[in-house]
XYZ file of C-alpha atoms in Angstrom:
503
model
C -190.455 52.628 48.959
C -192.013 54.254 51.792
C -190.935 57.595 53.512
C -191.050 58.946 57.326
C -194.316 61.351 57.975
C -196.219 59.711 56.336
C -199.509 60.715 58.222
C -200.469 62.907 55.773
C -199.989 61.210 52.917
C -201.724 58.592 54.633
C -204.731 60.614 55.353
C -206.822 59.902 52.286
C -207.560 56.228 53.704
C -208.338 57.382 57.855
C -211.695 57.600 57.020
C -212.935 54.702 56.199
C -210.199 52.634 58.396
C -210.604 54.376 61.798
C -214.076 54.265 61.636
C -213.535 50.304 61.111
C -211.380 50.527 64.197
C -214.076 52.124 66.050
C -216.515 50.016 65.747
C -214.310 47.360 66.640
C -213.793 49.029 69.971
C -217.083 51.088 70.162
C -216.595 51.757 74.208
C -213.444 53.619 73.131
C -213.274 57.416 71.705
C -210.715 56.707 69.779
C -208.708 53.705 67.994
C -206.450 51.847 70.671
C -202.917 52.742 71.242
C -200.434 50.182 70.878
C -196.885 49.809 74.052
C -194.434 47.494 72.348
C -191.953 46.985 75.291
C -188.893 45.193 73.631
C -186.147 44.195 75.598
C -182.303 42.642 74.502
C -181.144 39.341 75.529
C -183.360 38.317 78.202
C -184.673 34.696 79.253
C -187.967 34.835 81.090
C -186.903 33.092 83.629
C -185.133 36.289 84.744
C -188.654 37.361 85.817
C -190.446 37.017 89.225
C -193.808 36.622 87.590
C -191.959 33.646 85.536
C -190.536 32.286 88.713
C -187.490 34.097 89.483
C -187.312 34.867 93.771
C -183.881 36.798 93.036
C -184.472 39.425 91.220
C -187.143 42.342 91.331
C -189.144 42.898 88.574
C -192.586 44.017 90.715
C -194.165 46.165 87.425
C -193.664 43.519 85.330
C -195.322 40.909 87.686
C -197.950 43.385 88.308
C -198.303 43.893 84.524
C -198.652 39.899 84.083
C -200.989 39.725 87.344
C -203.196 42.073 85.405
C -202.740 40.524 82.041
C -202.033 37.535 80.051
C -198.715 35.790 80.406
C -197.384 33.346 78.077
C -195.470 30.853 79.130
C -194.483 29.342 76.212
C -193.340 32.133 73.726
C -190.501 31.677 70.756
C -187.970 33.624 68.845
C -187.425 32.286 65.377
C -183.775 33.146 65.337
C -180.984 33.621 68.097
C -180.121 37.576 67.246
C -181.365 40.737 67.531
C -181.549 41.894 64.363
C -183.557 38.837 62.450
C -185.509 38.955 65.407
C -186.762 42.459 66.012
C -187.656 42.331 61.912
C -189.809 38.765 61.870
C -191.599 41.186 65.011
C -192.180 44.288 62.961
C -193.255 42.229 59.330
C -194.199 38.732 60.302
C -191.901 37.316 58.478
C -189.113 34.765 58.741
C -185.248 35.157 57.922
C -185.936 33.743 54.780
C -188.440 35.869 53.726
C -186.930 39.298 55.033
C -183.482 39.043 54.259
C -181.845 39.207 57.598
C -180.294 36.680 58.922
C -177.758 37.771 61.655
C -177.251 40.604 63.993
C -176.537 44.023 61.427
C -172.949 45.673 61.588
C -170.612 48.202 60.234
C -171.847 50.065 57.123
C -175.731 49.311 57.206
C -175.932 50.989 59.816
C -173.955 54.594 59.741
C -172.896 56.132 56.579
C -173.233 56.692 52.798
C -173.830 52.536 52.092
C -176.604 52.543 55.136
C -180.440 51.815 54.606
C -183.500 50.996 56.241
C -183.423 46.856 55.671
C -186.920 46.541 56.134
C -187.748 49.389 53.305
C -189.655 46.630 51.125
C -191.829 45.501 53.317
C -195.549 46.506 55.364
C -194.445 47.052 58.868
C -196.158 47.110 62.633
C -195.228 50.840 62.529
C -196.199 51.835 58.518
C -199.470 49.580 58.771
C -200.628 51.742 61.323
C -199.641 54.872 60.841
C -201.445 54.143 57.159
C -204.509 53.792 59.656
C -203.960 57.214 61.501
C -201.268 56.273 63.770
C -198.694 58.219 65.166
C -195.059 56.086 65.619
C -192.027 56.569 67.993
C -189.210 54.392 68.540
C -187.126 55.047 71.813
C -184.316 52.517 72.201
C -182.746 50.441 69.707
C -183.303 50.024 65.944
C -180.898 48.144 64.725
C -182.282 47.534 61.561
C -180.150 49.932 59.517
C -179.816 53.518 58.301
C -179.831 54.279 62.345
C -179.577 58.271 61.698
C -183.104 58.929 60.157
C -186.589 57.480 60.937
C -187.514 54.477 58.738
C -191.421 53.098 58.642
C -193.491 55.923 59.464
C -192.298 56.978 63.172
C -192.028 60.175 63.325
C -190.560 60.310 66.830
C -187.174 58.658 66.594
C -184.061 58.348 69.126
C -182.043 55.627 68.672
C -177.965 54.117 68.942
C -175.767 54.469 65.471
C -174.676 50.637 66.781
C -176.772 47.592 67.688
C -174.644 45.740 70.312
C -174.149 47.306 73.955
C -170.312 48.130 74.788
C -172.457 49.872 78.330
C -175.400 51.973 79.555
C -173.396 55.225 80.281
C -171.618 57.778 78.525
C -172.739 55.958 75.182
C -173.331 57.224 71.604
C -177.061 58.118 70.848
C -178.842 59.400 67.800
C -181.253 62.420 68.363
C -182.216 64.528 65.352
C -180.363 62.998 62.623
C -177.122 63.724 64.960
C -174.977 61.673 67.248
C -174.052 62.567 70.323
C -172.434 61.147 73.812
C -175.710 60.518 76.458
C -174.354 60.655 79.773
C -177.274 59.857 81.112
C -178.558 55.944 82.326
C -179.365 54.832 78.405
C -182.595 52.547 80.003
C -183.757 55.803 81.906
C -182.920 57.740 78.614
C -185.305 55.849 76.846
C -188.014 55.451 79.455
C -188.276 59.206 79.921
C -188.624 59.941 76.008
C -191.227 56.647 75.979
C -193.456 59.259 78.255
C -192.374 62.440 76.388
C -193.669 60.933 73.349
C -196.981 59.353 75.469
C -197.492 62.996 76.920
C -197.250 64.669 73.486
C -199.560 62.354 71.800
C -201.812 61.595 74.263
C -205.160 63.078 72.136
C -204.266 60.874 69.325
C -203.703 56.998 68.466
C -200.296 56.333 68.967
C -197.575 53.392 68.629
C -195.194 53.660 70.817
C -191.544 51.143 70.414
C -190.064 50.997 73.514
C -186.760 49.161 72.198
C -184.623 48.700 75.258
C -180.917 48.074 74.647
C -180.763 45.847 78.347
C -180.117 43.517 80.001
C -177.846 42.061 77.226
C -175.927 40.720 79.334
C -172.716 39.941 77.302
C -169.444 41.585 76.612
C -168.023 45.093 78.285
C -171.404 46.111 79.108
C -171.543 43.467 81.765
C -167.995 44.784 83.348
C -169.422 48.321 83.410
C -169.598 48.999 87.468
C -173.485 48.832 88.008
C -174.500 52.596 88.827
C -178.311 52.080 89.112
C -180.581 52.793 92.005
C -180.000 48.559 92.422
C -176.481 47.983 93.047
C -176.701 48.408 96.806
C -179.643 45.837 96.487
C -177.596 43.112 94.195
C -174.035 43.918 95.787
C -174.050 41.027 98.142
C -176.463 38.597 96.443
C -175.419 35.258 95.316
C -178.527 34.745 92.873
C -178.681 31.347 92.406
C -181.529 31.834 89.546
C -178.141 31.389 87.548
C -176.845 27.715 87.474
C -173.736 26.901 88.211
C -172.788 24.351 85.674
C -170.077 23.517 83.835
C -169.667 24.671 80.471
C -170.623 22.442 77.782
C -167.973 22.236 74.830
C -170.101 23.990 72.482
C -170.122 27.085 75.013
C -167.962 29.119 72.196
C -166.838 32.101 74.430
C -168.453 32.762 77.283
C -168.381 29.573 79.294
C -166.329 31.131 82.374
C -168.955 33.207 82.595
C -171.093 30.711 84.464
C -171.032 31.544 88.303
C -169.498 35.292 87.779
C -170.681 37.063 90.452
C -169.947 40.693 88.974
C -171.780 39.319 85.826
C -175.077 37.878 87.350
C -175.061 40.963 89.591
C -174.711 43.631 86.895
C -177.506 41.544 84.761
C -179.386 41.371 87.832
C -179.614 44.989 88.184
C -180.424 45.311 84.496
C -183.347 43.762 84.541
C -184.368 45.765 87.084
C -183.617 48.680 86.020
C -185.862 47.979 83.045
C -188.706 46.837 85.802
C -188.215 50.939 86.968
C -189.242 51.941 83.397
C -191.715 49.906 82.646
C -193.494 50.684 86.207
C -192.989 54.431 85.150
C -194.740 53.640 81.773
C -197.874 52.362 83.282
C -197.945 55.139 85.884
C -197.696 57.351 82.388
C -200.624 55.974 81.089
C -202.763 55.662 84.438
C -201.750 59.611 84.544
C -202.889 60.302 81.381
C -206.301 58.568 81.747
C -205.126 56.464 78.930
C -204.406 53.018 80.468
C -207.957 51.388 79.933
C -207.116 52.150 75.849
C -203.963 51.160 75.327
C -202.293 47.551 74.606
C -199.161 47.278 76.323
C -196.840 44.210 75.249
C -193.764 42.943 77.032
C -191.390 40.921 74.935
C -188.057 40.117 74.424
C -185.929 39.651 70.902
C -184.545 36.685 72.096
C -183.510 34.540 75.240
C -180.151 33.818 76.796
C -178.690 31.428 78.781
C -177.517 32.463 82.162
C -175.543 28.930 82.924
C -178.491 27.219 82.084
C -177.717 23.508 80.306
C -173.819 24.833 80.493
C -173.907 27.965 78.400
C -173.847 31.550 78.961
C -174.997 33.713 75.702
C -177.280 33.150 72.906
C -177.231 31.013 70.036
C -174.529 32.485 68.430
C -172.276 32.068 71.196
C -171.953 28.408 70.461
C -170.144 26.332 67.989
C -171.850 24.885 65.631
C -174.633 27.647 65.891
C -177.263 26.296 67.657
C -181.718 25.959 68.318
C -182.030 25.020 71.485
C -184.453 26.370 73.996
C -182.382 28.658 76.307
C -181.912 31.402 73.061
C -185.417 30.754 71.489
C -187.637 31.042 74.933
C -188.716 34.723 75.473
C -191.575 36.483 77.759
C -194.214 37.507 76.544
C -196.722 39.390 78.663
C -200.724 41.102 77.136
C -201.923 43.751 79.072
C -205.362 45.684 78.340
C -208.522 46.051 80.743
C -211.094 44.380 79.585
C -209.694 43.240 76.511
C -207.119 40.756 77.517
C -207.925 38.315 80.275
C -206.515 39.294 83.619
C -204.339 36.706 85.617
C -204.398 34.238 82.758
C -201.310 32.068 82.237
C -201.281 30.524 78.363
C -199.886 27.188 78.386
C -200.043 27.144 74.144
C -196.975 27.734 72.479
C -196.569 30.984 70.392
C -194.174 32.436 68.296
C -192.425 36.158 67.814
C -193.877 36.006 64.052
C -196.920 35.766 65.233
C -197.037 38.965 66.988
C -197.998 41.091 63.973
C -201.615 39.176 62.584
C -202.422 38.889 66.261
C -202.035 42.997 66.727
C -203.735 43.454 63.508
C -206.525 41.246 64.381
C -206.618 42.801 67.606
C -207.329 46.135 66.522
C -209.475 45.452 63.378
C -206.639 45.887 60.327
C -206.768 43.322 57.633
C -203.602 44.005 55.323
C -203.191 40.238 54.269
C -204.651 41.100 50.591
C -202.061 43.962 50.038
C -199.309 41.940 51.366
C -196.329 40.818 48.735
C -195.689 37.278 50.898
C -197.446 34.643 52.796
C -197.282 35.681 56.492
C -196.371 32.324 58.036
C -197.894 33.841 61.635
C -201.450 32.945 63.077
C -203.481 35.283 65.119
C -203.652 34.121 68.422
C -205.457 37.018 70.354
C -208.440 34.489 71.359
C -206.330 33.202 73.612
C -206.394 37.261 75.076
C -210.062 36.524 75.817
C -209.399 32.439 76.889
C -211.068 30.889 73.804
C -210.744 27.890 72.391
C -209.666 28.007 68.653
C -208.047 25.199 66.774
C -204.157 25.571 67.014
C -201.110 23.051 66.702
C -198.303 23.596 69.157
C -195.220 24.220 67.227
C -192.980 26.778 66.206
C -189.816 26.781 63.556
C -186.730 28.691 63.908
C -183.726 29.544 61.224
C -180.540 30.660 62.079
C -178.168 30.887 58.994
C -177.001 27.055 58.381
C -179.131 25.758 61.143
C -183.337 25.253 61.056
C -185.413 23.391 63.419
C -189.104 22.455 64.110
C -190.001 22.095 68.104
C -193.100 21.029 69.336
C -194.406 20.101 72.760
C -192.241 17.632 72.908
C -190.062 17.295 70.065
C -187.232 19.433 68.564
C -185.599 18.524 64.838
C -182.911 20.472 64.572
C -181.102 20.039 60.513
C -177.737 21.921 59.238
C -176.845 22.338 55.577
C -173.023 21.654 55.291
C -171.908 20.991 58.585
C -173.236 18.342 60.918
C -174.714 17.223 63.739
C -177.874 17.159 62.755
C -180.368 16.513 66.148
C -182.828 15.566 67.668
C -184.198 15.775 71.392
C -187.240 14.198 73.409
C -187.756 17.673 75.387
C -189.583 15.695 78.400
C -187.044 13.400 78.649
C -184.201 15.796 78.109
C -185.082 19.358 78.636
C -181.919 20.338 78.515
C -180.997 19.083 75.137
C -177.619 17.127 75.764
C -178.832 13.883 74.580
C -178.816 13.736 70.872
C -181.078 10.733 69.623
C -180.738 11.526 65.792
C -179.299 8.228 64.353
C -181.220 5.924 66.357
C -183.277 4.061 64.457
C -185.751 3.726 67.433
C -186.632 7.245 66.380
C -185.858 7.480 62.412
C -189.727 7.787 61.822
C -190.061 10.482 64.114
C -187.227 12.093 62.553
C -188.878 11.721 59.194
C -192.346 13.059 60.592
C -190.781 16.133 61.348
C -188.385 16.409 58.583
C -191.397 16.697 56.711
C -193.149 19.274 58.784
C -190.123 21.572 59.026
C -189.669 21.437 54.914
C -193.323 22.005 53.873
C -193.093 25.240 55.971
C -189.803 26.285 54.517
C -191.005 25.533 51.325
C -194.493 27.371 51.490
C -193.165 30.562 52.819
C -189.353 30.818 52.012
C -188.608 33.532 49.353
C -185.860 32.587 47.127
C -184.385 35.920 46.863
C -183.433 35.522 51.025
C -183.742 31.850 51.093
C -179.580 31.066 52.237
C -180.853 27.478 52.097
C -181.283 27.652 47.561
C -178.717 29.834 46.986
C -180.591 33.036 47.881
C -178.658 35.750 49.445
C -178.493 37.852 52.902
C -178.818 41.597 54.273
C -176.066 40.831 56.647
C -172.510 39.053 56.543
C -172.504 35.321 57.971
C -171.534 34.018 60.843
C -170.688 30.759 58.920
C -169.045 32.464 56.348
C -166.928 34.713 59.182
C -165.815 30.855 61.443
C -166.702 28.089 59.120
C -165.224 29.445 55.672
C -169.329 28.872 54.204
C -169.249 31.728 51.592
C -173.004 31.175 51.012
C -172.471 27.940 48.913
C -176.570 27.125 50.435
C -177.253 23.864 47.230
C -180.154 22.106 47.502
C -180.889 20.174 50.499
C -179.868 16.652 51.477
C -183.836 15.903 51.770
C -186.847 16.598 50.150
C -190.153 18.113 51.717
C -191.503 15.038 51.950
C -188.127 14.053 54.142
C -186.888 11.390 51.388
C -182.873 11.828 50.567
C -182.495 14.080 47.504
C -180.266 12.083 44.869
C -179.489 14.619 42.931
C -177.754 16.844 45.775
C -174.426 17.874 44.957
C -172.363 17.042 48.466
């Protein structure tokens, strides 16, 4: 197990390390510094510089006019917490151990722990290589009250989910305490503090917003940001007005709330103010031209789009479909990363970590205790051509799906529908063509894809799908009655029915 500060335990190996850093980037003084700009529920298309004309997010379109935006980026899961840790390891659900959004005692108290303890992290990978670490926002990866993987800086929430952004509960020096303070200016002002402080060394900064979320009281909170005069009249019809399709499990009246969409609305902006007062940190500081600032979300949500408001646990059966696994994704370093550059490749949130790695000359492959199923796409940063098949898998509990460019095979264990979708035909996945024997061998083709990744990189100890076990309490268990009963599947990896599955 590893412990916070570890810098100086850590020392004995900056030597020979940094200097491999620095002659990776031999224009630079210093190692790189590392922005990780995480934000909570949020779709791209909530973003001008991903087409949005409602809403106004002018640093983060600057930040993508001056960078590399992705326009095809994936979350491998529909929550927060499985999310945010396939980010920091690499790793999928099945690998790490967490498979839904943490809650209750995990997180505050004498049964709560770090759930990522096990494990080589963004943040304890590079504070191994001389690194300094904060987090400012959420965690929500357990044992909330003390810093966990190296940071040293730490201010976080003792919960994950968002009840609103004032007068809320925050954790400062192993204490909690009510901020009355705007939580997304809280955490932009203590993203500089910690910028300002650290500015003569290599630092990591996790800038872990809590917002937009956009779901439960948060979104009934009166908006008391600088944009509610700007959003009080708008109709912002960037959100659909559909109706809600039956699987829309709770939030399907929702759709076409005007107090919603506004307070979201002014969310998202209000993250825009703090990520323009980053950058104006680091052009202060003289520190911009050395630092790699990312923009990401955990996951996506639907904002009325294909009839649902939420995420993918906000359906019934859980679901894979685009609206909850499509996040931004946004590179931004002069000279490094291309500037203007719009990827059309598809990526994935697990590949985040080799690409950072690669990025700034850290190979930790050999030392690590599983198979990383992420590639390293940063020479797409510099608009290379490298070999790389579009596709990107996803696990959610019961539910795990392959989606390609065109595709998506989406399989339950115990509980049907299984699906799949021609995404050009259908982009909003309501036509389910699994059964039609016009498309059984393309079921089949990607039956077999989806289990040969499973099976290469699952761990058994997590793997819900072979009677391995969870961090978390289930969703299914919670609705469907599925006390983790996970038998062998109905298929084998090379997509033929398994006879010897027990039903």
């Amino acid at each position: 197990m590893r412990h916070v500060f570890q810098y100086v335990a850590a020392s004995v190996f900056v030597p020979v390390i940094v200097t491999s850093l620095l002659e990776h980037s031999p224009a630079a003084e210093r190692p790189p510094n590392l922005v990780l700009i995480m934000t909570d529920n949020h779709g791209p298309w909530t973003l001008g510089c991903y087409g949005n004309r409602d809403i106004k997010t002018p640093h983060i379109d600057r930040l993508a006019e001056r960078g590399t935006l992705f326009l095809h980026a994936f979350a491998n899961n529909a929550v927060c917490s499985p999310t945010r840790a396939s980010v920091l390891t690499g790793l999928m659900p099945c690998q790490h151990g967490v498979h839904r959004y943490l809650s209750g005692p995990t997180q505050i108290g004498p049964q709560a722990y770090n759930t990522l303890e096990e494990f080589d992290t963004l943040p304890s990978i590079l504070v191994d290589n001389g690194y300094v670490a904060g987090l400012c926002g959420k965690w929500h990866l357990g044992g909330e009250i003390e810093p966990h993987e190296g940071f040293s800086y730490w201010i976080t929430k003792p919960a994950g989910h968002s009840v609103g952004f004032y007068d809320q509960q925050v954790i400062e020096d192993g204490e909690i305490r009510t901020e009355p303070k705007y939580l997304t200016d809280l955490w932009t002002e203590h993203g500089i503090r910690f910028i300002e402080q650290n500015r003569d060394r290599p630092f990591f900064l996790y800038l872990a917003y809590n917002g937009p979320y956009g779901l439960g009281r948060a979104m009934r909170e009166p908006i008391r940001n600088r944009h509610a005069e700007g959003y009080a009249d708008q109709s912002l019809d960037s959100f659909p007005r559909t109706e809600p399709q039956p699987w829309n499990f709770n939030y399907g009246s929702w759709i076409g709330d005007k107090q919603v969409i506004r307070k979201y609305a002014a969310e998202v902006s209000g993250i825009d103010d703090g990520v323009g007062r980053i950058m104006q940190t680091l052009d202060e500081q003289k520190l911009t031209e050395n630092t790699l600032v990312i923009f990401m979300a955990d996951q996506g949500l639907a904002g009325g789009h294909a009839g649902y408001w939420g995420m993918g646990d906000h359906t019934r059966p859980l679901t894979a479909f685009d609206w909850t696994m499509t996040i931004p994704l946004i590179f931004h370093w002069p000279g490094k990363v291309d500037s203007g550059r719009r990827e059309e490749r598809m990526v994935s949130n697990y590949d985040l970590l080799p690409t950072i790695l690669s990025e700034f000359g850290v190979n930790t492959q050999a030392r690590a205790k599983l198979k990383r199923p992420g590639r390293d796409f940063s020479p797409m940063l510099r608009g290379e051509a490298i070999p790389w098949e579009n596709e990107h898998f996803y696990e959610f509990e019961n539910v795990r799906a392959i989606r390609t460019d065109r595709w998506k095979y989406i399989e339950r264990i115990h509980q049907q529908p299984n699906e799949l979708y021609d995404l050009a035909e259908d982009p909003q996945e309501h036509k389910n063509l699994y059964g039609d024997p016009n498309y059984a061998d393309r079921v089949v083709e990607l039956r077999k894809r989806l289990y040969r990744f499973f099976e290469e990189h699952a761990d058994p100890k997590w793997d819900l799908w072979r009677g391995g076990g969870t961090k978390t309490d289930l969703i299914t268990e919670k609705f469907f009655g599925i006390k983790n009963p996970y038998a062998p599947s109905r298929y084998l990896p090379d997509g033929s029915p398994n006879e010897n599955r027990t039903p």
